[in-house]
Amino acid sequence: MGLLSDPQCRRALARLVLRLNTPLCVLSYLSGITWFLLLPPLAPRTYLSENAMGSTMVGEGSDLGPRALALAREFGGHKRKAGGMPVQWLEQTMFQLGLEVHRQPFARTLPFPDEAHERYLVRGTNVFGVLRAPRSASTEALLLLVPCSEGSKNNQAVGLLLALASYCRGQIYWAKDLIFLVTEHDLVGTQAWLEAYHDVNLTDISSGGLPGRAGAIQAALALELSTDVVTSVDVAVEGLNGQLPNLDLLNLFHSFCQKNGLLCTFQGKLPPPEGPSGPGYTQSLRTLGLMVLGQAGGGPGGAHGLFLRFRIEALTLRGINSFRQHKFDLGALGRTLEGMFRKLNNLLERLHQSYFLYLLPSLSRFVSIGSYAPVLALLLLTPRGFLYLVPPVLVSGAAGTALYLLPVRGQAVATQHFPVGEAEAVVLTLIGIYVAGMALPHSTHRALSGGGQRGWMSLKLVALLALALLLTCLALLNFSLGFLLGVTLVPPAAAVRPGGNRLPLAVLLVLTTPGVTLFLAVLVERELLEAPAGLGEAWQRYLGALGQGLLQEHLHGAHLSPLLALGAYPCWLLLWNVLFWK
Amino acid sequence: RDATRGQTHPCPPAEERLPRVATLGKGDPMGTARGRGAGPPGGTRAGMAAPLVLVVLAAVTVRAALYRSSLAVFIAERVEVASPLNAWKRVVEGLALLDLGVSPYSGAIFHETPLIIYLFHFLIEYAELVFMITDVLTAVALYLAIQDFNKVVFKKQKLLIELDKYAPDVAELIQTPMEMHYIPLKVALFYLLNPYTVMSCVAKSTCAINNSVIAFFILATIKGSAFLSAVFLALATYQSLYPLTLFAPALLYLLQRQFIPIKLKSKSFWLYTMQYASLYLCSLVVIICLSFFLLNSWDFIPSVYGFILSVPDLTPNIGLFWYFFAEMFEHFSLFFVCVFQINVFFYTIPLAIKLKEHPMFFMFVQLAIISIFKSYPTLGDVALYMAFLPVWSHLYRFLRNIFILSCVLIFCSFLFPVLWHLWIYAGSANSNFYYAITLTFNIGQILLISDYFYAFLRREYYLTHGLHLTRQDGTEAMLVLK
C-alpha cells in the first residue's frame, strides 16, 4: 500500500511531478520521436520461426513460362470478346484442367457513386476452382487469388494461375486443398467471395451462395501481373484497419525470392544497401514512413487485405516491369509461387510462431512491437494535466455523430439543391460540417455560464483523458494510426490554454486537426515516394482520399472514418473549446 | 407545511434541540436543516417522486432504444456481461429443452435455477419488458431503502451529538439534510443509468434478477422486517449462492435496530440470531423443495451450485478464475478451487468484527467482495455495488485515489473489447493480453473498495478524536494505514 496510501510519499511524488511537468512532457515527447527515428538502424534481421516451413527442403520442378503466356493470350482474347470477365471460358478451362469449378454471382449498390473506379451498381461473377488434396480430407486449404480487372490488366496473372493449377493437378503431395480464385471488380468481388465462403454478411452485398467449399483457408496469395516479363516483385502487407499478416509468410516470400534470384521490393522501394550508411538510413526511413502511412490509412493495400479480417494470412505480390536490364520470365515467378505453396502445404498448424505486430524498414529487417511500443508510451506520458462539464462534451459528441452520419444520408438532398455530383456532395458535406464544428465555441460558451479557471481546466482534463483513451486503444489496434495521431495531437493538447495570445495556439491546433493531418499525410506520402505533388494535385488527391475513406467503410467495414469522426474529431473540438474559453 | 412534514415523518422535530447543536461550531450543520423545515433527510414523497419518475423514464427509453438497435446482438455476445451462469442464450436453451420434455440440466449448457426457467416459461414473450421492469424495481427498492437508511443515519447522528460523543471541531464532517436529500435519487440514477447496468439489461443477463432480489433483501432489512429479509436472503442465496455472506451484515443491522447488544454472552443476542437463522434456513429449504417439485429431480443442485463452486467452465470473463485454472495442472485444481472459493467467504468474519457498528457499510463492502471474487462475475454485479457509492459521498474528502482509480476503471472498460478483438478476431494478441486487463480491472476495484474502507475508518476516527490531531510534540499528525 506504501505509495498509494502513505500521504507524505504521495505528496512528495505529486509535487515532483507538478514541478517537473513541462520538462517531463517535452523530454518524453522528444525521446519518443527520437526513438522512432532510430528504429531503422536498430532493427534486427528477419528470420523464419515456423519449423514446418523452415527446415524442410522443396525443389521446384515447374516451368510454367510458355504455358502461362499462351493461356494469358487466350484469356485476353476471350475477355475482349465478352467485354468483361469470360466466365464461361474460365469455367471450361478450369474444368479441363481437372478442377472442381464453381461460380458465384454477386451484386452491390454503392452508397454513392465511386468516381475513382466509375461505378455505382456493381454486378459480377467470381469463378473458382478447387483442387482437392489427394493426401487428406478437405479440412484445410490454401488460396491463390487473381483479381480480373478492366482492359488487359492482370491477364498474365490469370494465365499464370491457370498454368500453376494445371501443374499442381499433376502432383501427388498436396495435403491441403488448393483454391484458384478469379474475382471480378477487385475488392468488391473479393469481399463478396469471402463473405459467401464463410457464410456471413458483414456488408450489404447480395450474393449467390457458394455451392462448393474447401477447408479452412490457412494462407492466401493475391497476384497482380500485367506484363510478360518482370524486373521485380513488389509485396504489399497492409490489410484492412492496419492488420498485418504473420511475419513468417513475408519471410517465406523473401527467402524464395532470394533463392530464385528475383529482385523484390517493399513499398516500391529497393532494399537499402547493407551496413551503416547515410543513403541506406534515408532509404529505410522512407520505407518505414510509407509503411506507417499505409497502415495508418487503414485501407487494404491489395486484394489480400480483406483476408486478414477472416484470420487468413495473406500477401499481395505485384509483378513490376521497369527499365532494368535484367528481366525474368513468368517461369521464375511460377517457381516462387510453387515453392511457397509447397512449404505452406507442410504447415501443421496456423501460422502463429512469428510476429503479427511489426514495422518493416526493409524486407530483410523488422521492428517488433517491443521496440516500437515505447515510442507511443513515451508520447502518451506527455499529456499529464492537472486535476464537470456536460454541454461541450455532448455537443462535441453530437458534432462527431453528425459528421459520421450526415454526408451519406444527405447526398440526395444536396444534389437536388446544388449543382454538384453525388460523390462530390458527400465530400463537400463532410468538409462543411467539419468546418462548421469549429464555430462551436462561439455558440457553446453562451450556454456555459462561467466556471472560470476551474471550468476550462476540467474541460481540458476531460479532453486529455478522452485523447489518452483514444490513443491507448488505437495503439493496440493500429499502431501506425495511433502514432501519427499522437505525434500531431499531443503537443497542442498539452499546450492549449485559454487567454494570452491565442493566435499561435489556434494555428497549431488547426494544423493538427485530423482533417489537416490527412492533407499533410497526402503531401508527405508523395514526398516519400519521391514524387512530390503540387498543392492543387494534393488537394484533388485529398478529396479523393476522403471519398474513398467513406466508401471503404461502407464496402469493407474500414474503421478509419468512424474513428476519426466519433473519436478524434470530438476530442479535438474539446481542445478547441478550451482554447476559446471565456 | 411543517405540519404535513410532521405527519410524513413521525420522528421528533429537531427545532427544540437546535440551540445545543449550534454550539458545535461555525459550520452549524443543523442551520440548513432549520432552513428547510428541519425534517430528517428524504423530503416529502411527492417532492422526490417526480425526479425518480424522470430517471426511470430516461432509463427505460435508453434500454428500449438499445433493444431495437443493432448493438443489442453485439452486447449480448460480450463475455463481460454474459457469464455461463446468466447468459440469455443459455436460458433459451434450457427453455427449449424444457419444452421438449427433457430436463433442462441434461445438457451442459443451462445453469440457471428452476424458478428462473419457470418464470421465463410463462414470460418468454415479454422477456425485454421483464428485464426492464426488474431494473426499475431494483432501483425503486434501492431508492426506498436508502431513504429509510438516511433517516436512521440522521437520527443516530443527532443522538450521538446530544450525547457528546463527537469531538468539538468536527462540525464539517457531519452530514447535513441538504446533502442527504438527493442521495436516494442519486442511488437510483447510479443504478439505472450506469452503462454497466444498461449493457447487462440489453444483454438480458439474468444477473438483473439477482440484483433485484438483493435490492429487495436490503429494503426488507432496512425496514426491519426480519421475516421478509430472511426470505429474500434465501432467494438470493438460492439464485447465486454467494449472497450467503450477506447474512452477517443483515443480522447485525436487525440486531442494531432491535437495540440488542452484540455480545457473545448475551442471551437475547443468541435468541435473535437463532430466530433469524432458522427463518433463513426454513425459507431456503422451502425454496429448494419447491424447485424439486417443479422439475421432480435434484439435477439442479450439481448443475447450479456444483457449477458455481467447482468452476468447470473457463470461458474468459472479468473475473480472476478462468485464466488461473486454464493454466493449472489438473491435479492441483481442486486445492486451488477451495482456496479461491474460501477467499470469497473469508473476509466476512474480520469485516463483521471491524464494522459491527456499521452494518450497511459492511453490506456494501461485502457486495463488492462478492462481485470481485465470485467465480463468474459480470458487469451487472459490479453495477450493483457501484449504485451504493453515492451513499458514501460524505467520505469523498478522505478518498485518496478516486481520480486515478476511476480512470483505471474507465480505461479498462474500453480496453476489454479492444483486447478481445485483438485476441479472438485479429489473432495478433493472446489470452495474456485479455487477462492483463482483467487483472487491472480487478485491482482497480479492490483499491477502490479499500480506499472507501480506509476513508470510512478515518472519518469515524476523526469524529471521535477531532479533526485536528496533534502529535506528542505538537506538530500536526496524519493517519497512515500500515
PDB file of C-alpha atoms in Angstrom, chain A residues 1 4-8 10-11 243 308-311 313 356-357 369 384 386-387 461 465 468-470 472-473 476-477 559, chain B residues 400-401 403-404 407 410-411 414-415 418-419 421-429 433 447 450 454 471 478-482:
ATOM      1  CA  MET A   1       0.000   0.000   0.000  1.00  0.00           C
ATOM      2  CA  LEU A   4      -0.824   4.813  -2.633  1.00  0.00           C
ATOM      3  CA  SER A   5      -1.753   5.304   0.985  1.00  0.00           C
ATOM      4  CA  ASP A   6       1.232   6.980   2.595  1.00  0.00           C
ATOM      5  CA  PRO A   7       0.314  10.676   2.404  1.00  0.00           C
ATOM      6  CA  GLN A   8       3.844  12.055   2.729  1.00  0.00           C
ATOM      7  CA  ARG A  10       2.266  10.753  -2.275  1.00  0.00           C
ATOM      8  CA  ARG A  11       2.555  14.427  -1.650  1.00  0.00           C
ATOM      9  CA  GLN A 243      -3.948  -5.505 -39.703  1.00  0.00           C
ATOM     10  CA  LEU A 308      -6.790 -10.775 -42.721  1.00  0.00           C
ATOM     11  CA  ARG A 309     -10.085  -9.991 -41.065  1.00  0.00           C
ATOM     12  CA  PHE A 310     -11.086 -13.617 -41.559  1.00  0.00           C
ATOM     13  CA  ARG A 311      -7.865 -14.683 -39.885  1.00  0.00           C
ATOM     14  CA  GLU A 313      -2.664 -14.815 -43.513  1.00  0.00           C
ATOM     15  CA  PHE A 356       1.798 -10.077 -36.003  1.00  0.00           C
ATOM     16  CA  LEU A 357       2.704  -6.599 -34.845  1.00  0.00           C
ATOM     17  CA  ILE A 369       6.310  -4.428 -31.083  1.00  0.00           C
ATOM     18  CA  ARG A 384      -0.349  14.790 -17.765  1.00  0.00           C
ATOM     19  CA  PHE A 386      -3.765  18.959 -13.605  1.00  0.00           C
ATOM     20  CA  LEU A 387      -6.646  17.991 -11.743  1.00  0.00           C
ATOM     21  CA  LEU A 461      -8.847  17.259 -18.241  1.00  0.00           C
ATOM     22  CA  LEU A 465      -8.479  11.762 -20.753  1.00  0.00           C
ATOM     23  CA  ALA A 468      -5.343   9.305 -23.887  1.00  0.00           C
ATOM     24  CA  LEU A 469      -8.088   6.681 -24.003  1.00  0.00           C
ATOM     25  CA  LEU A 470      -8.394   7.004 -27.766  1.00  0.00           C
ATOM     26  CA  THR A 472      -4.267   3.789 -25.979  1.00  0.00           C
ATOM     27  CA  CYS A 473      -6.943   1.839 -27.823  1.00  0.00           C
ATOM     28  CA  LEU A 476      -3.252  -1.620 -29.682  1.00  0.00           C
ATOM     29  CA  LEU A 477      -5.438  -1.817 -32.767  1.00  0.00           C
ATOM     30  CA  HIS A 559     -12.809   1.744 -39.187  1.00  0.00           C
TER      31      HIS A 559
ATOM     32  CA  ARG B 400      -7.095   9.401  -1.846  1.00  0.00           C
ATOM     33  CA  ASN B 401      -7.046   7.785  -5.255  1.00  0.00           C
ATOM     34  CA  PHE B 403      -9.459  10.079  -9.625  1.00  0.00           C
ATOM     35  CA  ILE B 404      -6.787   7.579 -10.634  1.00  0.00           C
ATOM     36  CA  CYS B 407      -9.640   6.498 -14.721  1.00  0.00           C
ATOM     37  CA  ILE B 410     -12.956   3.605 -17.368  1.00  0.00           C
ATOM     38  CA  PHE B 411      -9.833   2.719 -19.359  1.00  0.00           C
ATOM     39  CA  PHE B 414     -12.807   0.383 -23.050  1.00  0.00           C
ATOM     40  CA  LEU B 415      -9.822  -1.917 -23.328  1.00  0.00           C
ATOM     41  CA  VAL B 418     -10.265  -3.888 -27.822  1.00  0.00           C
ATOM     42  CA  LEU B 419      -8.119  -6.684 -26.436  1.00  0.00           C
ATOM     43  CA  HIS B 421     -10.888  -8.114 -30.670  1.00  0.00           C
ATOM     44  CA  LEU B 422      -7.101  -8.465 -30.896  1.00  0.00           C
ATOM     45  CA  TRP B 423      -7.199 -11.916 -29.340  1.00  0.00           C
ATOM     46  CA  ILE B 424     -10.245 -13.516 -30.919  1.00  0.00           C
ATOM     47  CA  TYR B 425     -10.680 -11.745 -34.273  1.00  0.00           C
ATOM     48  CA  ALA B 426      -7.361 -10.251 -35.316  1.00  0.00           C
ATOM     49  CA  GLY B 427      -5.348 -13.115 -33.848  1.00  0.00           C
ATOM     50  CA  SER B 428      -2.455 -10.808 -33.105  1.00  0.00           C
ATOM     51  CA  ALA B 429      -2.775 -10.910 -29.318  1.00  0.00           C
ATOM     52  CA  PHE B 433      -3.440  -9.585 -23.047  1.00  0.00           C
ATOM     53  CA  LEU B 447      -8.137  -0.499  -4.467  1.00  0.00           C
ATOM     54  CA  SER B 450     -10.035  -0.441   0.221  1.00  0.00           C
ATOM     55  CA  TYR B 454      -9.944   3.304   4.785  1.00  0.00           C
ATOM     56  CA  ARG B 471       1.443  14.508  17.781  1.00  0.00           C
ATOM     57  CA  MET B 478      -1.553  12.305   9.989  1.00  0.00           C
ATOM     58  CA  LEU B 479      -3.357   8.980   9.906  1.00  0.00           C
ATOM     59  CA  VAL B 480      -1.458   6.352   7.986  1.00  0.00           C
ATOM     60  CA  LEU B 481      -2.596   2.882   7.086  1.00  0.00           C
ATOM     61  CA  LYS B 482       0.160   0.400   7.753  1.00  0.00           C
TER      62      LYS B 482
END
